Coordinates of C-alpha atoms and ligand atoms in Angstrom, one line a residue:
X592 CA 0.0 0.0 0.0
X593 CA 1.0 3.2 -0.5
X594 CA -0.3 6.1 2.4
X595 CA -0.2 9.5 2.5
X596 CA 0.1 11.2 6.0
X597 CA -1.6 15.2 6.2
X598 CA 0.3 17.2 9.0
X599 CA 3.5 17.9 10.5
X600 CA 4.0 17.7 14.0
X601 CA 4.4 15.0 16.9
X602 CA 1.4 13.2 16.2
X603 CA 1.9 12.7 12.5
X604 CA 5.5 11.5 13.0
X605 CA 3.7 8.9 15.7
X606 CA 1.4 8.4 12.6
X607 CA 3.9 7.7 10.1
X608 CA 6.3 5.5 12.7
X609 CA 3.2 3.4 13.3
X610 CA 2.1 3.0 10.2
X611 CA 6.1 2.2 8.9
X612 CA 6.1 -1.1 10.9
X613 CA 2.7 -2.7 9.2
X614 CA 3.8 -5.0 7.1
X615 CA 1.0 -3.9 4.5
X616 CA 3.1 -0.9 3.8
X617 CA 5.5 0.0 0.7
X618 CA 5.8 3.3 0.5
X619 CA 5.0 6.4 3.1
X620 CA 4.4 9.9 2.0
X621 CA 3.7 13.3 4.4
X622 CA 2.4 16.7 3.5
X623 CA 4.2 18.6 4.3
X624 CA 5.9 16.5 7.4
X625 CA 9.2 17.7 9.0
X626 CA 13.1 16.9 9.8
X627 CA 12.0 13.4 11.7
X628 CA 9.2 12.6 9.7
X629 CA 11.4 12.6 6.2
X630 CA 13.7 9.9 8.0
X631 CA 10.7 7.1 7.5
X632 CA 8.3 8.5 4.8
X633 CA 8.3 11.5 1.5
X634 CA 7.5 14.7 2.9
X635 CA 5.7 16.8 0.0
X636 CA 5.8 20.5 0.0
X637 CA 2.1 20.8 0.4
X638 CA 0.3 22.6 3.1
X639 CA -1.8 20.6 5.6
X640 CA -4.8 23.4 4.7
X641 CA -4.0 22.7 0.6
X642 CA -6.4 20.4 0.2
X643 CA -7.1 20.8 -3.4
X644 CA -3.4 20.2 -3.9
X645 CA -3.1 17.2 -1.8
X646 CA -6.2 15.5 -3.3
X647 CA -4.9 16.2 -7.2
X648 CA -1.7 14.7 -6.2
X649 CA -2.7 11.7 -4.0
X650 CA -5.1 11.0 -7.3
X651 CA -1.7 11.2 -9.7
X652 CA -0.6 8.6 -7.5
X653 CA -2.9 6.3 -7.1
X654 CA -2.8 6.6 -3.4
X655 CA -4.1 3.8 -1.5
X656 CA -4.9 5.2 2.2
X657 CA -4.7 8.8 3.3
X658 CA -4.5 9.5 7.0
X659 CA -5.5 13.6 8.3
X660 CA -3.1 14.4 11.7
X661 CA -5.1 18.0 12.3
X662 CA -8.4 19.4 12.6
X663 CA -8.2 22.3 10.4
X664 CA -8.7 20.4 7.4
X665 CA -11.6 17.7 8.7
X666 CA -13.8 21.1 9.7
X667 CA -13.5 22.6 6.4
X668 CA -14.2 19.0 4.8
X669 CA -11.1 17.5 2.9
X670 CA -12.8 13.7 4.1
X671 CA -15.8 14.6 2.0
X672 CA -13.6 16.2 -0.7
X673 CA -11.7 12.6 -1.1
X674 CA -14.8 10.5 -0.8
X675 CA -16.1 12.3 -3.7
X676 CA -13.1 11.7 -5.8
X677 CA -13.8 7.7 -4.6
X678 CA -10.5 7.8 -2.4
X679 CA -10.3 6.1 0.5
X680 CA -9.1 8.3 3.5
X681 CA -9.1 8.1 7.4
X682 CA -10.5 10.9 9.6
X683 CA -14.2 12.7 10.4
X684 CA -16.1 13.8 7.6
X685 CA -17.2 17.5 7.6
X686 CA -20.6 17.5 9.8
X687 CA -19.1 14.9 12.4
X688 CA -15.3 16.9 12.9
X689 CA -17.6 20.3 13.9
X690 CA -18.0 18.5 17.3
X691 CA -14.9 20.2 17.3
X692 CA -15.3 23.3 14.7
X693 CA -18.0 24.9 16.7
X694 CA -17.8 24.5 20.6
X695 CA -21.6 26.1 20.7
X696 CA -22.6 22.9 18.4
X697 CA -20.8 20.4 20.9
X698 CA -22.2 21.8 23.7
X699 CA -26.2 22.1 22.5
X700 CA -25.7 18.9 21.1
X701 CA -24.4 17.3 25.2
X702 CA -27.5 19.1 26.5
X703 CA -30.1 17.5 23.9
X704 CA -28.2 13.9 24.3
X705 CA -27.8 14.2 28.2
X706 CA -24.3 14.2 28.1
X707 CA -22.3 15.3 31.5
X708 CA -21.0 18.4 30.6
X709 CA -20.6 22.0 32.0
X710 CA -23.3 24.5 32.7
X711 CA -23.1 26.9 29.8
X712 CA -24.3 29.8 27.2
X713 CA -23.7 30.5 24.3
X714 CA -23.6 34.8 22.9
X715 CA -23.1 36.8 19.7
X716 CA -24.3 40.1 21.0
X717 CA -21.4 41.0 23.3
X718 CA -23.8 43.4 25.9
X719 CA -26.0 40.3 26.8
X720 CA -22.8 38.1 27.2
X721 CA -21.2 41.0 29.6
X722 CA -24.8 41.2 31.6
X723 CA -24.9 37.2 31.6
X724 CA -20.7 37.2 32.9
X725 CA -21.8 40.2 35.6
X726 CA -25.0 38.1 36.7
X727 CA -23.6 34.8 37.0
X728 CA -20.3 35.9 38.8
X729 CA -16.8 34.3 38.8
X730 CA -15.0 31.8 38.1
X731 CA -16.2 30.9 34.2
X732 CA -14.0 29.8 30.9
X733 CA -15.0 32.2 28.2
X734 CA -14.5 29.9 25.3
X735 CA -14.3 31.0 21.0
X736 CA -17.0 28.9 19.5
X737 CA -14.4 27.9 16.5
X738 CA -10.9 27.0 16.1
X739 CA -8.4 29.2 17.6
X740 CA -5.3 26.9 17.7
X741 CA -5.9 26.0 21.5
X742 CA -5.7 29.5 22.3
X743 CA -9.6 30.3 22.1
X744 CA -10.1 29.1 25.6
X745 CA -9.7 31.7 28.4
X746 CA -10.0 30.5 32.3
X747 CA -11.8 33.4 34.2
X748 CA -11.4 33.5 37.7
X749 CA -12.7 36.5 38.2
X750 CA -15.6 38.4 36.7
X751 CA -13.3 41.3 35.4
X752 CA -11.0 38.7 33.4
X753 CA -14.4 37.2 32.0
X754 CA -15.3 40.6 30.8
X755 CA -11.9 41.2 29.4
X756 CA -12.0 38.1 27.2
X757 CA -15.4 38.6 25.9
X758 CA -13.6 41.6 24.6
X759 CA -10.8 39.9 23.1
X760 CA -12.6 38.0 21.4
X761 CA -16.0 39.6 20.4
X762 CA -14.5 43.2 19.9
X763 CA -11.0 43.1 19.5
X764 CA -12.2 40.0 17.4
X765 CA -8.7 38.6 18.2
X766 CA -10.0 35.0 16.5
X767 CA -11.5 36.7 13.6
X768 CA -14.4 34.7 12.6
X769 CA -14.0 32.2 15.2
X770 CA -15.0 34.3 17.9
X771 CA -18.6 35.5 16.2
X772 CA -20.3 33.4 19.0
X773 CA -19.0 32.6 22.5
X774 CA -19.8 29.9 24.9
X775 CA -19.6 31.1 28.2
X776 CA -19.2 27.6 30.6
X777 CA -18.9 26.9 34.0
X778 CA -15.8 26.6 35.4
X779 CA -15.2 22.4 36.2
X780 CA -12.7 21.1 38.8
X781 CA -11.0 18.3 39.2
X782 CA -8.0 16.2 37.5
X783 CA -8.3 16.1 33.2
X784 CA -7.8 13.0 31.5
X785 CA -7.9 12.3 27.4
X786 CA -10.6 9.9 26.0
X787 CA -9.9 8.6 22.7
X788 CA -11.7 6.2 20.8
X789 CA -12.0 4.8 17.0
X790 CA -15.7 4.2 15.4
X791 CA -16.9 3.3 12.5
X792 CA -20.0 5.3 14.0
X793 CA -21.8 2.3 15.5
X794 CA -18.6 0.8 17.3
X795 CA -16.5 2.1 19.6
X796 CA -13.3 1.0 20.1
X797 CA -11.8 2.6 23.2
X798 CA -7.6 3.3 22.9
X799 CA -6.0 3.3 26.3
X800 CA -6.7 6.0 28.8
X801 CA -4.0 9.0 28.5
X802 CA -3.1 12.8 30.2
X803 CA -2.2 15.5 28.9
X804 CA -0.1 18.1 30.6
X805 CA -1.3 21.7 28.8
X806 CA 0.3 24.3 31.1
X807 CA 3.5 25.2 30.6
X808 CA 5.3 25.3 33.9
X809 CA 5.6 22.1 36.5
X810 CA 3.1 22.1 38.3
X811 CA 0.2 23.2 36.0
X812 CA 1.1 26.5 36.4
X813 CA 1.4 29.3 33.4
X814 CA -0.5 29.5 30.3
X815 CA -2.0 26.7 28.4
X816 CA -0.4 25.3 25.6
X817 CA -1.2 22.8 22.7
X818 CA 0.3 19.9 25.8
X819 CA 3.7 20.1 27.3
X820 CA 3.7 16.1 27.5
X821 CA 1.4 12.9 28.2
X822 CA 1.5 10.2 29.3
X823 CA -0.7 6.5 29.2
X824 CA -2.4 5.1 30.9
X825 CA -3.9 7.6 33.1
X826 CA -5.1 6.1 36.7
X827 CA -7.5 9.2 37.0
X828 CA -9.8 6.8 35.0
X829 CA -10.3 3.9 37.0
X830 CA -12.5 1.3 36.1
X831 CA -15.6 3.0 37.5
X832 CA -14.8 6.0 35.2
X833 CA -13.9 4.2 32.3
X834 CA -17.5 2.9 32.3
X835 CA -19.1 5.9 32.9
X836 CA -17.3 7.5 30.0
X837 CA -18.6 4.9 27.9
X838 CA -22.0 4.8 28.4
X839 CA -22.7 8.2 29.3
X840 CA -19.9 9.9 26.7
X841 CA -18.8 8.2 23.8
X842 CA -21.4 5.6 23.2
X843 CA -24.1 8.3 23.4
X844 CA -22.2 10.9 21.1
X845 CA -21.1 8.2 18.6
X846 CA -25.2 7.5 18.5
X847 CA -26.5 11.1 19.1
X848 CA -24.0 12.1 16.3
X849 CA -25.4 9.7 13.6
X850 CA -28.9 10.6 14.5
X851 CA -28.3 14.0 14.0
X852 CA -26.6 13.2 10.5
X853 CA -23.6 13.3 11.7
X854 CA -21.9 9.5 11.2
X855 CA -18.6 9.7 13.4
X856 CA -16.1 7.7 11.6
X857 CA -12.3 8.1 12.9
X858 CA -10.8 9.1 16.3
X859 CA -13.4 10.7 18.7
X860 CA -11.3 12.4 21.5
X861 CA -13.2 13.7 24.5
X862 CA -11.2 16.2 26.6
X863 CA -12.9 15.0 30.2
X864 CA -12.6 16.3 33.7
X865 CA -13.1 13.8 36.3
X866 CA -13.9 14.5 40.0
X867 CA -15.2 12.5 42.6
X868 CA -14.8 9.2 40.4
X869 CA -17.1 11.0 37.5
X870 CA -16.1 12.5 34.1
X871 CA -17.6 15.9 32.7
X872 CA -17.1 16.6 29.2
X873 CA -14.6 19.6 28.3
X874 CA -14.5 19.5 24.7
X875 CA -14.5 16.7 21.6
X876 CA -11.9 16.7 19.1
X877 CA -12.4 15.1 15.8
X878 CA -8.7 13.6 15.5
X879 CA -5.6 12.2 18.1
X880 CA -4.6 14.4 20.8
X881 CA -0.9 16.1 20.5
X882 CA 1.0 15.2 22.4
X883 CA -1.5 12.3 23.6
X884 CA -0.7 10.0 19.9
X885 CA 3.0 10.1 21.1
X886 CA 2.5 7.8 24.1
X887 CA -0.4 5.7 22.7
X888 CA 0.9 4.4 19.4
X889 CA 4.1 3.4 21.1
X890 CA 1.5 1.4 23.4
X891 CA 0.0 0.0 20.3
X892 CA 1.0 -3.7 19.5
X893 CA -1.5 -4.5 16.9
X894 CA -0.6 -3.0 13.3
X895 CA -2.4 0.3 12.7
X896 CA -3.2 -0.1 9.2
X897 CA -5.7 -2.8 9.4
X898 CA -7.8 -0.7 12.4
X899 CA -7.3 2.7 10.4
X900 CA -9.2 0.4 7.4
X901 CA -11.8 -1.5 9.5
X902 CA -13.2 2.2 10.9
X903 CA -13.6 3.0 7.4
X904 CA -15.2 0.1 6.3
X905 CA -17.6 0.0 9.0
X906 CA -16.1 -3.3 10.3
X907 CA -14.8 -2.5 14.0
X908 CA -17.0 -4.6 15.6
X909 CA -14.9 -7.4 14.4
X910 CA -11.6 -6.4 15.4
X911 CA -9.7 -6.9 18.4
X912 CA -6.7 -4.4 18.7
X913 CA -3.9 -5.1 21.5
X914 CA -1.7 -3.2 23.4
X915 CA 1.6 -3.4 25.5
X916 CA 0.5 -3.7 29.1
X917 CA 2.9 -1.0 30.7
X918 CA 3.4 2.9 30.2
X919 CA 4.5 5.5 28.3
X920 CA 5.8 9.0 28.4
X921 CA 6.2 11.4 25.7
X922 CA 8.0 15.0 27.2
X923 CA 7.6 17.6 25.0
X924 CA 11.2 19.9 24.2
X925 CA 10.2 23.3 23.4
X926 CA 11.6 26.8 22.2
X927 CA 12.2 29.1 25.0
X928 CA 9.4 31.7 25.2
X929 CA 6.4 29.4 23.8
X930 CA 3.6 29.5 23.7
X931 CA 4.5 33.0 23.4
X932 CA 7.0 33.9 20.6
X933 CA 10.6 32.2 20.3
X934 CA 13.2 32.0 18.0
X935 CA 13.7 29.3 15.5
X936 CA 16.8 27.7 13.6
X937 CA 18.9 26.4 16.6
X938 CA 20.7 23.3 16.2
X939 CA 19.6 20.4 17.9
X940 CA 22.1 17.8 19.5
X941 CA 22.4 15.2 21.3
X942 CA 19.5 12.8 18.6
X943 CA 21.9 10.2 17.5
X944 CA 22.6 9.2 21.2
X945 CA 18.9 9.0 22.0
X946 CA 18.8 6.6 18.6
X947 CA 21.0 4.0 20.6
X948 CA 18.6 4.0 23.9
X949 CA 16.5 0.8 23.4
X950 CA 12.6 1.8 24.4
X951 CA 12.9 5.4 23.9
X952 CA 11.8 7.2 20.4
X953 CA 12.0 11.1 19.6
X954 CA 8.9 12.0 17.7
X955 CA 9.8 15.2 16.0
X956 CA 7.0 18.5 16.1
X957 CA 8.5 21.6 15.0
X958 CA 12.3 20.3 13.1
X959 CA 13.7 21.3 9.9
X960 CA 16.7 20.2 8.3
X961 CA 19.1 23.1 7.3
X962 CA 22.8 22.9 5.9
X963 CA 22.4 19.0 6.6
X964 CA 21.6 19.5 10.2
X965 CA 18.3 19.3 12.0
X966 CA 17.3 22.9 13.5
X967 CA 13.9 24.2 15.7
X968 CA 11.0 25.2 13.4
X969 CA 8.3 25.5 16.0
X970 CA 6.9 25.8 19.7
X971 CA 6.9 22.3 20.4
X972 CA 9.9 21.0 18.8
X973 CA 10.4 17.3 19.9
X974 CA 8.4 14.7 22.2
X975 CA 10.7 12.5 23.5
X976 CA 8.6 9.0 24.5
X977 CA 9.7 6.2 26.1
X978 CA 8.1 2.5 27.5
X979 CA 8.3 0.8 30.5
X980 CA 7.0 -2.0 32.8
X981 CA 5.5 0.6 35.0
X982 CA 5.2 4.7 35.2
X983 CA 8.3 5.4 36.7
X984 CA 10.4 3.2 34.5
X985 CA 9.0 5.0 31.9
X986 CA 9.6 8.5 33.2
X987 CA 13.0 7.5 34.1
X988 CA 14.3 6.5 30.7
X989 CA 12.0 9.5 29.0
X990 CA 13.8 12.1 30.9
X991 CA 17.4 9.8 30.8
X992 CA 17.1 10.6 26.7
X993 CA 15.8 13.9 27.1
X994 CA 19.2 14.7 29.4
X995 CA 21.3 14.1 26.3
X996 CA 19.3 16.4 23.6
X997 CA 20.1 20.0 23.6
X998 CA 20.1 23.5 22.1
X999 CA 20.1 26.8 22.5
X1000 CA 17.2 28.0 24.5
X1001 CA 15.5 24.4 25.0
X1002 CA 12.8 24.3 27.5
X1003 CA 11.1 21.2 28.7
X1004 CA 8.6 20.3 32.1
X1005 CA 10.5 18.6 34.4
X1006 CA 7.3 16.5 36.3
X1007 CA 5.2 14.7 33.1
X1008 CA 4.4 11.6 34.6
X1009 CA 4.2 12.3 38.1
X1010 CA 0.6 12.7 38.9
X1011 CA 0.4 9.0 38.0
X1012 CA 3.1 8.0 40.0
X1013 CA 1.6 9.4 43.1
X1014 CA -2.1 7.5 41.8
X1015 CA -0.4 4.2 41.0
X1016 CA -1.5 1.9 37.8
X1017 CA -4.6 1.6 35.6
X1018 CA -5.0 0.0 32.1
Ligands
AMP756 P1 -10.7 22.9 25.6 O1 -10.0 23.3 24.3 O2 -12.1 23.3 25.6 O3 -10.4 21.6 26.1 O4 -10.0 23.8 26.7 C1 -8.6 23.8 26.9 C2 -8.3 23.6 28.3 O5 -9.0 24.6 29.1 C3 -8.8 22.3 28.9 O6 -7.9 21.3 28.7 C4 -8.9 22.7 30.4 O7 -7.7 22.7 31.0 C5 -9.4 24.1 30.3 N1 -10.9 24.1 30.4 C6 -11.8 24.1 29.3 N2 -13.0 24.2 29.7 C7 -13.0 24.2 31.1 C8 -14.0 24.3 32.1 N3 -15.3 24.3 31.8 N4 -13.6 24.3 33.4 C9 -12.3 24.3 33.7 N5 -11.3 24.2 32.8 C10 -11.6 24.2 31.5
LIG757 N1 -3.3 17.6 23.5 C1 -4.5 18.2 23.3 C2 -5.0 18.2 22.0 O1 -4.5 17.5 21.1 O2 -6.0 18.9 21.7

């Protein structure tokens, strides 16, 4: 077979390193991919968002299986665009990925299915949404209703903050058209955890439990960013949870969605927030989590290929995937000053060693190659994952190949992995 991988960070290098070791796989191409990516497949130099580029060219060449990494291009339909060309492709068509694309959509459609999720409203006159924010009081999240590169979501504790992001982003319009309506949500506590299954949009397939770490200090402290690391599995959902989430989240929103004409084939992520032993949605996403693929594909014993094709088919009710029973830990290496502004082009050292280290892998996000060297080319540059027996093997050798990778200006958490340590195992 011959695939075609859309995207370029950590997640679609985890793509195409899965995907390299099924033995139902000659040849692996990426648009546009990056410096680790062009080690195992062809990066092309076509944008993610090109899709009427990537869908002439994957025609030209008769490809066999195409596989979209981001959301952008399932919201604005690139599934639906290969379908109609008769090309088979992985990923959620159009109406199902705006679970993501519209946050006011996800959360109307949790309140007519009876799906736990946050009290919320939802505003495009910005005087009602101030009056609402004044009413209702502090703390709220004051949320863009469409994509905003993870930075559309603004935690408010305090009713001045909520006012000042409703002016961000209905005013200042600092999303542009993704902030024309607002949901205004209440504000959940407890510990998140990522829920990621495949469907075919009648089965659903759960992956293994995982956590993402998005702030960027130790700690949870500082801004959020797109994830600083993750790891899997995630003892926050213990077996009680994980049961919950099933038939209160995902089977109901795999069914809700088709009923509502929306057929959910692909990855169905739901961002949750568990407290007390029960799980509130957050948000869906239509695709793997960053850096959450990282850690599960490394997890991932069966081949990919055959459960990327049964979910397309429809045929996930008779499959059976498997996965390696201990951990995994992916820590993202990032440019100094992110998820603010950095500078890019610093050579990176230290990857050949990290080659030798038996159970670790560097999944590259933001790389180039310049002058024959690999260099920084984004925010999150590199997520460095490793496997164990247990947690803190895996943290240990994680952090033992992050040690020997360097450049100018890297920055890195220093505590993924250490919520579960303190919790102890799950599956
Ligand atoms: P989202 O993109 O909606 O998942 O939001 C990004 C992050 O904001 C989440 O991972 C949470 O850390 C936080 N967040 C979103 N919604 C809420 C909420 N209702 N209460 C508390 N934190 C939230
Ligand atoms: N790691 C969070 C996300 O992929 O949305």
């Amino acid at each position: 077979m011959k695939i075609l991988v859309i995207g370029s960070g950590g997640r679609e290098h985890a793509l195409v390193w899965k995907i390299a070791q099924s033995p139902a796989v000659k040849k692996i191409y990426c648009a546009p991919g990056n410096a680790g990516i062009a080690q195992q497949a062809e990066c092309l130099p076509l944008a993610a968002e090109d899709g009427p580029s990537i869908i002439a060219w994957a025609e030209k060449e008769k490809i066999d299986l195409t596989v979209v990494g981001p959301e952008a291009p399932l919201t604005v339909g690139i599934v639906d665009a290969f379908e109609a060309r008769g090309l088979r492709i992985f990923g959620a068509n159009q109406q199902a990925a705006a679970i993501e694309g519209s946050k006011a959509l996800a959360k109307f459609f949790m309140k007519k299915y009876g799906i736990p999720s946050g009290d919320f409203q939802v505003f495009n006159d910005y005087g009602a949404a101030v009056r609402y924010v004044k009413k209702t009081g502090a703390p709220l999240v004051v949320k863009a209703d469409g994509l905003a590169a993870g930075k559309g979501v603004i935690l408010c504790p305090a009713v001045a903050e909520a006012i000042a992001a409703l002016d961000l982003i209905m005013v200042q319009k600092a999303f542009g058209a993704a902030g024309r309506q607002v949901v205004v949500e209440e504000f959940l506590q407890g510990e998140e955890a990522s829920f990621l299954a495949f469907t075919d949009g009648e089965t659903v397939l759960p992956l293994p439990t995982s956590q993402d770490h998005k702030p960027i200090f130790d700690h949870d402290q500082g801004p959020n960013t797109g994830g600083m690391g993750a790891y899997s599995p995630a003892p926050v959902v213990s077996e009680k949870v994980h049961r919950q989430v099933m038939e209160q989240i995902m089977i109901p929103t795999v069914k809700g969605l088709a009923k509502e004409g929306r057929k959910y084939r692909g990855v169905l992520y739901a961002g949750l927030m568990i407290q007390d032993d029960k799980a509130k949605v957050l948000e869906f996403n239509a695709r793997f989590g960053d850096p959450e693929a990282q850690p599960l594909l490394m997890r991932m014993k069966s081949d990919l290929v055959p459960v990327l094709e049964a979910t397309i088919d429809g045929n996930l009710s008779n499959l059976k995937v498997e996965w390696e029973e201990g951990a995994t830990v992916c820590v993202v290496m990032a440019s100094q000053g992110y998820p603010g502004s950095y500078e890019k082009g610093k050579v990176i050292s230290g990857l050949e060693e990290v080659a030798r280290i038996p159970g670790a892998f560097v999944f590259h996000a933001g790389t180039a190659l310049k002058d024959a060297k690999i260099v920084t080319s984004g925010g999150r540059v590199l997520g460095v994952t490793a496997i164990g027996n247990a947690i803190g093997e895996a943290i240990g050798l994680a952090y033992k190949a992050v040690e020997k990778i360097s450049w100018s200006g890297v920055y890195y958490r220093k505590d993924i992995g250490q919520k579960s340590l303190k919790k102890g195992m799950a599956t």
